[in-house]
Amino acid sequence: MTKYVYRFGGNVSDGGNGDRNLLGGKGANLDGMASIGLPVPPGFTITTEMCTRYYTDGETYPESLYEEVKLGIAHIEGITGKTFGNPADPLLVSVRSGARVSMPGMMDTVLNLGLNDETVLGLAAASGDERFAWDSYRRFIQMYSDVVLGLDHGAFEEALEIAKENNGFALDTEMGAEHWKALVAEYKAIVADQWEKPFPQEVNDQLWGAISAVFGSWQSERAKVYRRLNNIPGEWGTAVNVQAMVFGNMGDTSATGVAFTRDPATGENCYYGEFLINAQGEDVVAGIRTPQYLTREARERAGAKALSMEEAMPETYAELAKVFQILETHYRDMQDIEFTVQQGKLWMLQTRSGKRTAKAALKIAVDMANEDLITQEEAIARVDPAALDQLLHPTLDPNAPRDVLTKGLPASPGAASGIIVFDADAAERRAELGEAVILVRIETSPEDIHGMHAAKGILTARGGMTSHAAVVARGMGRPCVSGAGSLSIDARSGVLNVGGRKLVEGDTITIDGTTGEVMAGEVPTVQPELAGDFGKLMEWADKVRRLKVRANAETPLDCRTAREFGAEGVGLCRTEHMFFDAARITAVRQMILADTEKGRREALAKLLPEQRSDFTEIFRVMAGLPVTIRLLDPPLHEFLPHGETEFAEVAEAAGVGVEALKRRAAELHEFNPMLGHRGCRLGVTYPEIYEMQARAIFEAAIDVAIESGEAPIPEVMIPLVATRKELELMKDVVDRAAEAVFAEKGRKVEYLVGTMIELPRAALKAGEIAEVGEFFSFGTNDLTQTTIGISRDDAGRFLTQYVDKGIFPRDPFVSLDIEGVGQLIELAAERGRATRSGIKLGICGEHGGDPASIAFCEATGLDYVSASPYRVPIARLAAAQAALKARG
């Protein structure tokens, strides 16, 4: 019989051995903390395997699980000396989720479970604190009603606010036992009204309701969105952790907090966190109360008055600091910790590797390697390549004027400007229209995940440095300012008031998540400096990676940026981008619309010096490095004139009538141009186009070789080849142009002629094509759409549902479809090498900057990947990680 429940605590460990896949991250680490003697409340974990079975079996449980859970409860009872459901001295438990990897705030939790109208009286008597007991009961009803019963959370919040207002209280902590007792009655009335049944009193019914709710939250919309954004497979499932409650809301000697062993924003080696006296954990992370700092230094730096934990609870803080050291040494990584202090006794509720910004990830990895806590190879593996994107873009210009509206907490570093929006749906909608938006909320909730992802930055009026907004924003790399208490937000009316000034939805603001400043208008930015920890980690990565990394670049600026980021050449220079220049488009259109070779050559003669100039500038930047230049690829319709004015300009330049040009344009019309007259088909039909481009390439290469003394290495790429004969014809055009230029210049340069493999037929016939082609570059954008028959321009309308329903593990245009497209690449590589053993192989589609796709390229033995300039460092680090993984 499959075992689904694993106990921990009280010198008991049921053999999970810290298996995150089985116990989830939270369960594995609870077991781990208990096994090294840290104070962990006893409990048990229901495995991720049960979650998978729960959905497979139509959201039901096997009979054996009920008995296992009963034994798990008995385990907790035996250690605590309390009995679940006992009216005299009740055991209360928490029910929490715990996936393999951290998904902060995305799944559900229920605290104080086991309270009812009888046990609340027993809790009051046993604790000697009636106020604490009724406070805990009202919390349980509110949380259970929201999470398990699915009732309106706002109705309970409104009742609480009215109760405080009626009694003249500003804070929850001012409420006494009689106030909480009255509120419990009101809460139960809300449940009876909305649920049409009384609040559940049977504790085992409560328990199974909570377990099912936690498993159910794995398939919630917010969890699905988070998994999609973070590439977490849906089949992993979550574990459920049931644990004895400990209470931070038992008066001024009790507290709850969240802490990091190092600063998750900067990576600085100092304790970072917040706590609240007389509170429960949800109060800290939900941003309901503004928490206090953990250390005196942090409090003084912020200019805060409320005592830090170091000052208010010095003995407990000292014990906590020792635990920090033990955990960081044990897990060899920065830890994110949840703790509770119950009447002076410290309890550890969770530890996990903490979410951190890219800047912090770099610093922590490099520092820990320098401290000999981890190796350089482990440091390379610790940094998420995709997170580097946070470091590679501009930050606010420190010298630019700033119209500061207010200041909040610097919750997630970086800066962003955008228009104010007040709800997640609006943020997503307006971002899809191309607008930069700042999501402004009183506080965020897990349901806002899609809007937070769509926004450039997040601003909240409530919450601390460990609130939901802060944790999720840091994980996403979004700038965030939280706890900006001077903001008055009326989301319904679309109005934001701050410091006597009124802003409305659509107004532009700028937030600086590094300083906490909120500014009116847009503030200019400056380019980042990539040295220090970044440079050190890249140096280590370059020592271990095998794959070369090139850039997709067609302008001198792109090329310079790419070289600064460590690119080792250009893997894709798209020549059509040069043709769209306003000064050239008329000549391009004249060439396209000409109906004779003579007319086309006249237009091409105007373009030749422009193309030569383009290539000269690129070769100067990339002197001595390979530059892969793709000859004209897109369908001609993309260049055609549309309006009367454009037709008139082309007609005048070509010396023909407007009507004749319109007839020619009609002749060129295609029903499906992306599968029509494009790529090498243009070269076959109009070889003079490729002849002009090849001449421009070789003239520029020789000029730069003479000028710099360091010859570039042009790799001329023929696009959209399906047959050997096509490549043979086009290579002949290129070779003849090269011979002519070399003869005229009296000098030669080394060059290659190859093709872009972007059609399934080309992959299948790669052996024959390699008889002519000297290199293959896999154009994975087109290869993906021609293999799966989906247009990448239209796929966004439905691919999200395909990912959610498990048809594709990820969007195949973002991360390579290894099972389908990947097989074609492997086949083409194998057949190409069989014909030409030294053939150079790389990829140049957008997948060249995707870490998962780069791992596939390493496994397939490709020679290089090519990515957009800002993703070159991402590719360098991902290539190093792939090489380390391949070594085992």
PDB file of N, CA, C and O in Angstrom, residues 799-854:
ATOM      1  N   LEU A 799      -2.650  29.926 -27.155  1.00  0.00           N
ATOM      2  CA  LEU A 799      -1.597  29.055 -26.624  1.00  0.00           C
ATOM      3  C   LEU A 799      -1.593  29.000 -25.099  1.00  0.00           C
ATOM      4  O   LEU A 799      -1.178  27.994 -24.512  1.00  0.00           O
ATOM      5  N   THR A 800      -2.060  30.080 -24.451  1.00  0.00           N
ATOM      6  CA  THR A 800      -2.123  30.070 -22.984  1.00  0.00           C
ATOM      7  C   THR A 800      -2.988  28.912 -22.504  1.00  0.00           C
ATOM      8  O   THR A 800      -2.644  28.209 -21.545  1.00  0.00           O
ATOM      9  N   GLN A 801      -4.112  28.699 -23.189  1.00  0.00           N
ATOM     10  CA  GLN A 801      -4.998  27.599 -22.793  1.00  0.00           C
ATOM     11  C   GLN A 801      -4.331  26.251 -23.066  1.00  0.00           C
ATOM     12  O   GLN A 801      -4.530  25.288 -22.311  1.00  0.00           O
ATOM     13  N   TYR A 802      -3.540  26.174 -24.127  1.00  0.00           N
ATOM     14  CA  TYR A 802      -2.826  24.935 -24.430  1.00  0.00           C
ATOM     15  C   TYR A 802      -1.835  24.588 -23.314  1.00  0.00           C
ATOM     16  O   TYR A 802      -1.671  23.429 -22.942  1.00  0.00           O
ATOM     17  N   VAL A 803      -1.179  25.620 -22.775  1.00  0.00           N
ATOM     18  CA  VAL A 803      -0.237  25.398 -21.683  1.00  0.00           C
ATOM     19  C   VAL A 803      -0.999  25.018 -20.406  1.00  0.00           C
ATOM     20  O   VAL A 803      -0.636  24.067 -19.712  1.00  0.00           O
ATOM     21  N   ASP A 804      -2.076  25.754 -20.112  1.00  0.00           N
ATOM     22  CA  ASP A 804      -2.871  25.479 -18.907  1.00  0.00           C
ATOM     23  C   ASP A 804      -3.431  24.066 -18.919  1.00  0.00           C
ATOM     24  O   ASP A 804      -3.538  23.416 -17.871  1.00  0.00           O
ATOM     25  N   LYS A 805      -3.797  23.561 -20.098  1.00  0.00           N
ATOM     26  CA  LYS A 805      -4.403  22.235 -20.199  1.00  0.00           C
ATOM     27  C   LYS A 805      -3.376  21.130 -20.430  1.00  0.00           C
ATOM     28  O   LYS A 805      -3.744  19.975 -20.645  1.00  0.00           O
ATOM     29  N   GLY A 806      -2.096  21.496 -20.393  1.00  0.00           N
ATOM     30  CA  GLY A 806      -1.049  20.490 -20.474  1.00  0.00           C
ATOM     31  C   GLY A 806      -0.794  19.953 -21.869  1.00  0.00           C
ATOM     32  O   GLY A 806      -0.113  18.928 -22.027  1.00  0.00           O
ATOM     33  N   ILE A 807      -1.302  20.626 -22.913  1.00  0.00           N
ATOM     34  CA  ILE A 807      -1.031  20.169 -24.276  1.00  0.00           C
ATOM     35  C   ILE A 807       0.430  20.438 -24.620  1.00  0.00           C
ATOM     36  O   ILE A 807       1.124  19.591 -25.177  1.00  0.00           O
ATOM     37  N   PHE A 808       0.908  21.629 -24.269  1.00  0.00           N
ATOM     38  CA  PHE A 808       2.331  21.959 -24.342  1.00  0.00           C
ATOM     39  C   PHE A 808       2.789  22.321 -22.925  1.00  0.00           C
ATOM     40  O   PHE A 808       2.074  23.019 -22.207  1.00  0.00           O
ATOM     41  N   PRO A 809       3.984  21.877 -22.520  1.00  0.00           N
ATOM     42  CA  PRO A 809       4.465  22.257 -21.183  1.00  0.00           C
ATOM     43  C   PRO A 809       4.735  23.749 -21.074  1.00  0.00           C
ATOM     44  O   PRO A 809       4.603  24.345 -20.010  1.00  0.00           O
ATOM     45  N   ARG A 810       5.157  24.365 -22.193  1.00  0.00           N
ATOM     46  CA  ARG A 810       5.399  25.809 -22.237  1.00  0.00           C
ATOM     47  C   ARG A 810       5.050  26.306 -23.630  1.00  0.00           C
ATOM     48  O   ARG A 810       4.932  25.531 -24.572  1.00  0.00           O
ATOM     49  N   ASP A 811       4.895  27.595 -23.765  1.00  0.00           N
ATOM     50  CA  ASP A 811       4.676  28.198 -25.081  1.00  0.00           C
ATOM     51  C   ASP A 811       5.845  27.796 -25.983  1.00  0.00           C
ATOM     52  O   ASP A 811       6.998  28.135 -25.714  1.00  0.00           O
ATOM     53  N   PRO A 812       5.588  27.054 -27.088  1.00  0.00           N
ATOM     54  CA  PRO A 812       6.694  26.552 -27.920  1.00  0.00           C
ATOM     55  C   PRO A 812       7.449  27.648 -28.652  1.00  0.00           C
ATOM     56  O   PRO A 812       8.530  27.391 -29.195  1.00  0.00           O
ATOM     57  N   PHE A 813       6.911  28.872 -28.678  1.00  0.00           N
ATOM     58  CA  PHE A 813       7.648  29.981 -29.284  1.00  0.00           C
ATOM     59  C   PHE A 813       8.545  30.673 -28.260  1.00  0.00           C
ATOM     60  O   PHE A 813       9.362  31.515 -28.618  1.00  0.00           O
ATOM     61  N   VAL A 814       8.389  30.320 -26.992  1.00  0.00           N
ATOM     62  CA  VAL A 814       9.241  30.869 -25.936  1.00  0.00           C
ATOM     63  C   VAL A 814      10.319  29.859 -25.552  1.00  0.00           C
ATOM     64  O   VAL A 814      11.485  30.200 -25.398  1.00  0.00           O
ATOM     65  N   SER A 815       9.914  28.604 -25.378  1.00  0.00           N
ATOM     66  CA  SER A 815      10.855  27.541 -25.037  1.00  0.00           C
ATOM     67  C   SER A 815      10.675  26.396 -26.028  1.00  0.00           C
ATOM     68  O   SER A 815       9.549  25.987 -26.311  1.00  0.00           O
ATOM     69  N   LEU A 816      11.762  25.924 -26.539  1.00  0.00           N
ATOM     70  CA  LEU A 816      11.748  24.985 -27.658  1.00  0.00           C
ATOM     71  C   LEU A 816      10.896  23.746 -27.390  1.00  0.00           C
ATOM     72  O   LEU A 816      10.964  23.164 -26.304  1.00  0.00           O
ATOM     73  N   ASP A 817      10.095  23.366 -28.372  1.00  0.00           N
ATOM     74  CA  ASP A 817       9.316  22.129 -28.330  1.00  0.00           C
ATOM     75  C   ASP A 817      10.286  20.974 -28.588  1.00  0.00           C
ATOM     76  O   ASP A 817      10.508  20.574 -29.725  1.00  0.00           O
ATOM     77  N   ILE A 818      10.874  20.462 -27.532  1.00  0.00           N
ATOM     78  CA  ILE A 818      11.953  19.484 -27.671  1.00  0.00           C
ATOM     79  C   ILE A 818      11.450  18.174 -28.265  1.00  0.00           C
ATOM     80  O   ILE A 818      12.128  17.540 -29.072  1.00  0.00           O
ATOM     81  N   GLU A 819      10.229  17.774 -27.909  1.00  0.00           N
ATOM     82  CA  GLU A 819       9.705  16.498 -28.407  1.00  0.00           C
ATOM     83  C   GLU A 819       9.456  16.525 -29.911  1.00  0.00           C
ATOM     84  O   GLU A 819       9.581  15.503 -30.580  1.00  0.00           O
ATOM     85  N   GLY A 820       9.074  17.680 -30.449  1.00  0.00           N
ATOM     86  CA  GLY A 820       8.778  17.762 -31.875  1.00  0.00           C
ATOM     87  C   GLY A 820       9.870  18.468 -32.654  1.00  0.00           C
ATOM     88  O   GLY A 820      10.654  17.850 -33.378  1.00  0.00           O
ATOM     89  N   VAL A 821       9.955  19.778 -32.481  1.00  0.00           N
ATOM     90  CA  VAL A 821      10.958  20.570 -33.196  1.00  0.00           C
ATOM     91  C   VAL A 821      12.362  20.101 -32.814  1.00  0.00           C
ATOM     92  O   VAL A 821      13.258  20.023 -33.661  1.00  0.00           O
ATOM     93  N   GLY A 822      12.538  19.772 -31.535  1.00  0.00           N
ATOM     94  CA  GLY A 822      13.852  19.305 -31.079  1.00  0.00           C
ATOM     95  C   GLY A 822      14.316  18.062 -31.809  1.00  0.00           C
ATOM     96  O   GLY A 822      15.504  17.926 -32.134  1.00  0.00           O
ATOM     97  N   GLN A 823      13.395  17.150 -32.096  1.00  0.00           N
ATOM     98  CA  GLN A 823      13.772  15.932 -32.833  1.00  0.00           C
ATOM     99  C   GLN A 823      14.261  16.260 -34.228  1.00  0.00           C
ATOM    100  O   GLN A 823      15.203  15.647 -34.735  1.00  0.00           O
ATOM    101  N   LEU A 824      13.626  17.250 -34.857  1.00  0.00           N
ATOM    102  CA  LEU A 824      14.073  17.652 -36.194  1.00  0.00           C
ATOM    103  C   LEU A 824      15.477  18.252 -36.148  1.00  0.00           C
ATOM    104  O   LEU A 824      16.301  18.018 -37.033  1.00  0.00           O
ATOM    105  N   ILE A 825      15.758  19.036 -35.110  1.00  0.00           N
ATOM    106  CA  ILE A 825      17.097  19.629 -34.970  1.00  0.00           C
ATOM    107  C   ILE A 825      18.128  18.528 -34.756  1.00  0.00           C
ATOM    108  O   ILE A 825      19.205  18.530 -35.380  1.00  0.00           O
ATOM    109  N   GLU A 826      17.821  17.575 -33.872  1.00  0.00           N
ATOM    110  CA  GLU A 826      18.750  16.465 -33.628  1.00  0.00           C
ATOM    111  C   GLU A 826      19.001  15.679 -34.908  1.00  0.00           C
ATOM    112  O   GLU A 826      20.144  15.321 -35.224  1.00  0.00           O
ATOM    113  N   LEU A 827      17.928  15.429 -35.661  1.00  0.00           N
ATOM    114  CA  LEU A 827      18.043  14.672 -36.912  1.00  0.00           C
ATOM    115  C   LEU A 827      18.894  15.425 -37.926  1.00  0.00           C
ATOM    116  O   LEU A 827      19.783  14.855 -38.571  1.00  0.00           O
ATOM    117  N   ALA A 828      18.636  16.732 -38.071  1.00  0.00           N
ATOM    118  CA  ALA A 828      19.394  17.541 -39.025  1.00  0.00           C
ATOM    119  C   ALA A 828      20.861  17.617 -38.637  1.00  0.00           C
ATOM    120  O   ALA A 828      21.752  17.545 -39.500  1.00  0.00           O
ATOM    121  N   ALA A 829      21.136  17.757 -37.333  1.00  0.00           N
ATOM    122  CA  ALA A 829      22.521  17.813 -36.872  1.00  0.00           C
ATOM    123  C   ALA A 829      23.239  16.498 -37.178  1.00  0.00           C
ATOM    124  O   ALA A 829      24.377  16.477 -37.683  1.00  0.00           O
ATOM    125  N   GLU A 830      22.566  15.395 -36.906  1.00  0.00           N
ATOM    126  CA  GLU A 830      23.161  14.074 -37.146  1.00  0.00           C
ATOM    127  C   GLU A 830      23.424  13.848 -38.636  1.00  0.00           C
ATOM    128  O   GLU A 830      24.526  13.430 -39.028  1.00  0.00           O
ATOM    129  N   ARG A 831      22.440  14.168 -39.464  1.00  0.00           N
ATOM    130  CA  ARG A 831      22.600  13.925 -40.903  1.00  0.00           C
ATOM    131  C   ARG A 831      23.575  14.915 -41.530  1.00  0.00           C
ATOM    132  O   ARG A 831      24.332  14.564 -42.447  1.00  0.00           O
ATOM    133  N   GLY A 832      23.560  16.157 -41.048  1.00  0.00           N
ATOM    134  CA  GLY A 832      24.513  17.141 -41.573  1.00  0.00           C
ATOM    135  C   GLY A 832      25.943  16.754 -41.259  1.00  0.00           C
ATOM    136  O   GLY A 832      26.827  16.829 -42.123  1.00  0.00           O
ATOM    137  N   ARG A 833      26.194  16.297 -40.036  1.00  0.00           N
ATOM    138  CA  ARG A 833      27.554  15.900 -39.639  1.00  0.00           C
ATOM    139  C   ARG A 833      28.005  14.636 -40.366  1.00  0.00           C
ATOM    140  O   ARG A 833      29.201  14.450 -40.617  1.00  0.00           O
ATOM    141  N   ALA A 834      27.054  13.753 -40.674  1.00  0.00           N
ATOM    142  CA  ALA A 834      27.414  12.524 -41.390  1.00  0.00           C
ATOM    143  C   ALA A 834      27.972  12.859 -42.773  1.00  0.00           C
ATOM    144  O   ALA A 834      28.861  12.164 -43.282  1.00  0.00           O
ATOM    145  N   THR A 835      27.445  13.935 -43.366  1.00  0.00           N
ATOM    146  CA  THR A 835      27.923  14.355 -44.684  1.00  0.00           C
ATOM    147  C   THR A 835      29.173  15.225 -44.584  1.00  0.00           C
ATOM    148  O   THR A 835      30.138  15.056 -45.324  1.00  0.00           O
ATOM    149  N   ARG A 836      29.150  16.186 -43.661  1.00  0.00           N
ATOM    150  CA  ARG A 836      30.257  17.149 -43.502  1.00  0.00           C
ATOM    151  C   ARG A 836      30.620  17.181 -42.021  1.00  0.00           C
ATOM    152  O   ARG A 836      29.957  17.851 -41.218  1.00  0.00           O
ATOM    153  N   SER A 837      31.658  16.472 -41.651  1.00  0.00           N
ATOM    154  CA  SER A 837      31.955  16.270 -40.225  1.00  0.00           C
ATOM    155  C   SER A 837      32.230  17.580 -39.490  1.00  0.00           C
ATOM    156  O   SER A 837      31.928  17.699 -38.302  1.00  0.00           O
ATOM    157  N   GLY A 838      32.779  18.568 -40.165  1.00  0.00           N
ATOM    158  CA  GLY A 838      33.127  19.819 -39.485  1.00  0.00           C
ATOM    159  C   GLY A 838      32.083  20.905 -39.621  1.00  0.00           C
ATOM    160  O   GLY A 838      32.375  22.078 -39.336  1.00  0.00           O
ATOM    161  N   ILE A 839      30.874  20.555 -40.030  1.00  0.00           N
ATOM    162  CA  ILE A 839      29.852  21.581 -40.260  1.00  0.00           C
ATOM    163  C   ILE A 839      29.559  22.347 -38.962  1.00  0.00           C
ATOM    164  O   ILE A 839      29.479  21.766 -37.882  1.00  0.00           O
ATOM    165  N   LYS A 840      29.445  23.657 -39.066  1.00  0.00           N
ATOM    166  CA  LYS A 840      29.181  24.505 -37.900  1.00  0.00           C
ATOM    167  C   LYS A 840      27.676  24.561 -37.681  1.00  0.00           C
ATOM    168  O   LYS A 840      26.910  24.797 -38.615  1.00  0.00           O
ATOM    169  N   LEU A 841      27.238  24.367 -36.427  1.00  0.00           N
ATOM    170  CA  LEU A 841      25.810  24.298 -36.113  1.00  0.00           C
ATOM    171  C   LEU A 841      25.474  25.270 -34.984  1.00  0.00           C
ATOM    172  O   LEU A 841      26.151  25.311 -33.957  1.00  0.00           O
ATOM    173  N   GLY A 842      24.403  26.033 -35.199  1.00  0.00           N
ATOM    174  CA  GLY A 842      23.943  26.940 -34.148  1.00  0.00           C
ATOM    175  C   GLY A 842      22.454  27.195 -34.283  1.00  0.00           C
ATOM    176  O   GLY A 842      21.810  26.706 -35.216  1.00  0.00           O
ATOM    177  N   ILE A 843      21.902  27.930 -33.313  1.00  0.00           N
ATOM    178  CA  ILE A 843      20.511  28.370 -33.471  1.00  0.00           C
ATOM    179  C   ILE A 843      20.473  29.884 -33.311  1.00  0.00           C
ATOM    180  O   ILE A 843      21.270  30.480 -32.577  1.00  0.00           O
ATOM    181  N   CYS A 844      19.523  30.502 -34.008  1.00  0.00           N
ATOM    182  CA  CYS A 844      19.440  31.963 -33.978  1.00  0.00           C
ATOM    183  C   CYS A 844      18.019  32.470 -33.765  1.00  0.00           C
ATOM    184  O   CYS A 844      17.774  33.667 -33.831  1.00  0.00           O
ATOM    185  N   GLY A 845      17.068  31.563 -33.501  1.00  0.00           N
ATOM    186  CA  GLY A 845      15.717  32.019 -33.181  1.00  0.00           C
ATOM    187  C   GLY A 845      15.682  32.578 -31.770  1.00  0.00           C
ATOM    188  O   GLY A 845      16.694  32.584 -31.053  1.00  0.00           O
ATOM    189  N   GLU A 846      14.515  33.037 -31.324  1.00  0.00           N
ATOM    190  CA  GLU A 846      14.385  33.607 -29.987  1.00  0.00           C
ATOM    191  C   GLU A 846      14.748  32.598 -28.896  1.00  0.00           C
ATOM    192  O   GLU A 846      15.080  32.968 -27.777  1.00  0.00           O
ATOM    193  N   HIS A 847      14.703  31.315 -29.254  1.00  0.00           N
ATOM    194  CA  HIS A 847      15.042  30.284 -28.270  1.00  0.00           C
ATOM    195  C   HIS A 847      16.505  30.348 -27.853  1.00  0.00           C
ATOM    196  O   HIS A 847      16.883  29.757 -26.836  1.00  0.00           O
ATOM    197  N   GLY A 848      17.327  31.057 -28.619  1.00  0.00           N
ATOM    198  CA  GLY A 848      18.743  31.173 -28.295  1.00  0.00           C
ATOM    199  C   GLY A 848      19.005  31.883 -26.982  1.00  0.00           C
ATOM    200  O   GLY A 848      20.109  31.808 -26.448  1.00  0.00           O
ATOM    201  N   GLY A 849      18.001  32.591 -26.446  1.00  0.00           N
ATOM    202  CA  GLY A 849      18.144  33.253 -25.153  1.00  0.00           C
ATOM    203  C   GLY A 849      17.333  32.591 -24.055  1.00  0.00           C
ATOM    204  O   GLY A 849      17.232  33.131 -22.956  1.00  0.00           O
ATOM    205  N   ASP A 850      16.762  31.422 -24.344  1.00  0.00           N
ATOM    206  CA  ASP A 850      15.937  30.709 -23.362  1.00  0.00           C
ATOM    207  C   ASP A 850      16.760  29.613 -22.691  1.00  0.00           C
ATOM    208  O   ASP A 850      17.271  28.714 -23.370  1.00  0.00           O
ATOM    209  N   PRO A 851      16.921  29.658 -21.364  1.00  0.00           N
ATOM    210  CA  PRO A 851      17.791  28.691 -20.695  1.00  0.00           C
ATOM    211  C   PRO A 851      17.444  27.231 -20.964  1.00  0.00           C
ATOM    212  O   PRO A 851      18.340  26.407 -21.166  1.00  0.00           O
ATOM    213  N   ALA A 852      16.156  26.878 -20.977  1.00  0.00           N
ATOM    214  CA  ALA A 852      15.783  25.475 -21.210  1.00  0.00           C
ATOM    215  C   ALA A 852      16.178  25.038 -22.621  1.00  0.00           C
ATOM    216  O   ALA A 852      16.643  23.912 -22.837  1.00  0.00           O
ATOM    217  N   SER A 853      15.994  25.934 -23.584  1.00  0.00           N
ATOM    218  CA  SER A 853      16.369  25.615 -24.963  1.00  0.00           C
ATOM    219  C   SER A 853      17.884  25.512 -25.105  1.00  0.00           C
ATOM    220  O   SER A 853      18.395  24.682 -25.863  1.00  0.00           O
ATOM    221  N   ILE A 854      18.615  26.346 -24.373  1.00  0.00           N
ATOM    222  CA  ILE A 854      20.081  26.308 -24.419  1.00  0.00           C
ATOM    223  C   ILE A 854      20.578  24.972 -23.863  1.00  0.00           C
ATOM    224  O   ILE A 854      21.547  24.398 -24.380  1.00  0.00           O
TER     225      ILE A 854
END
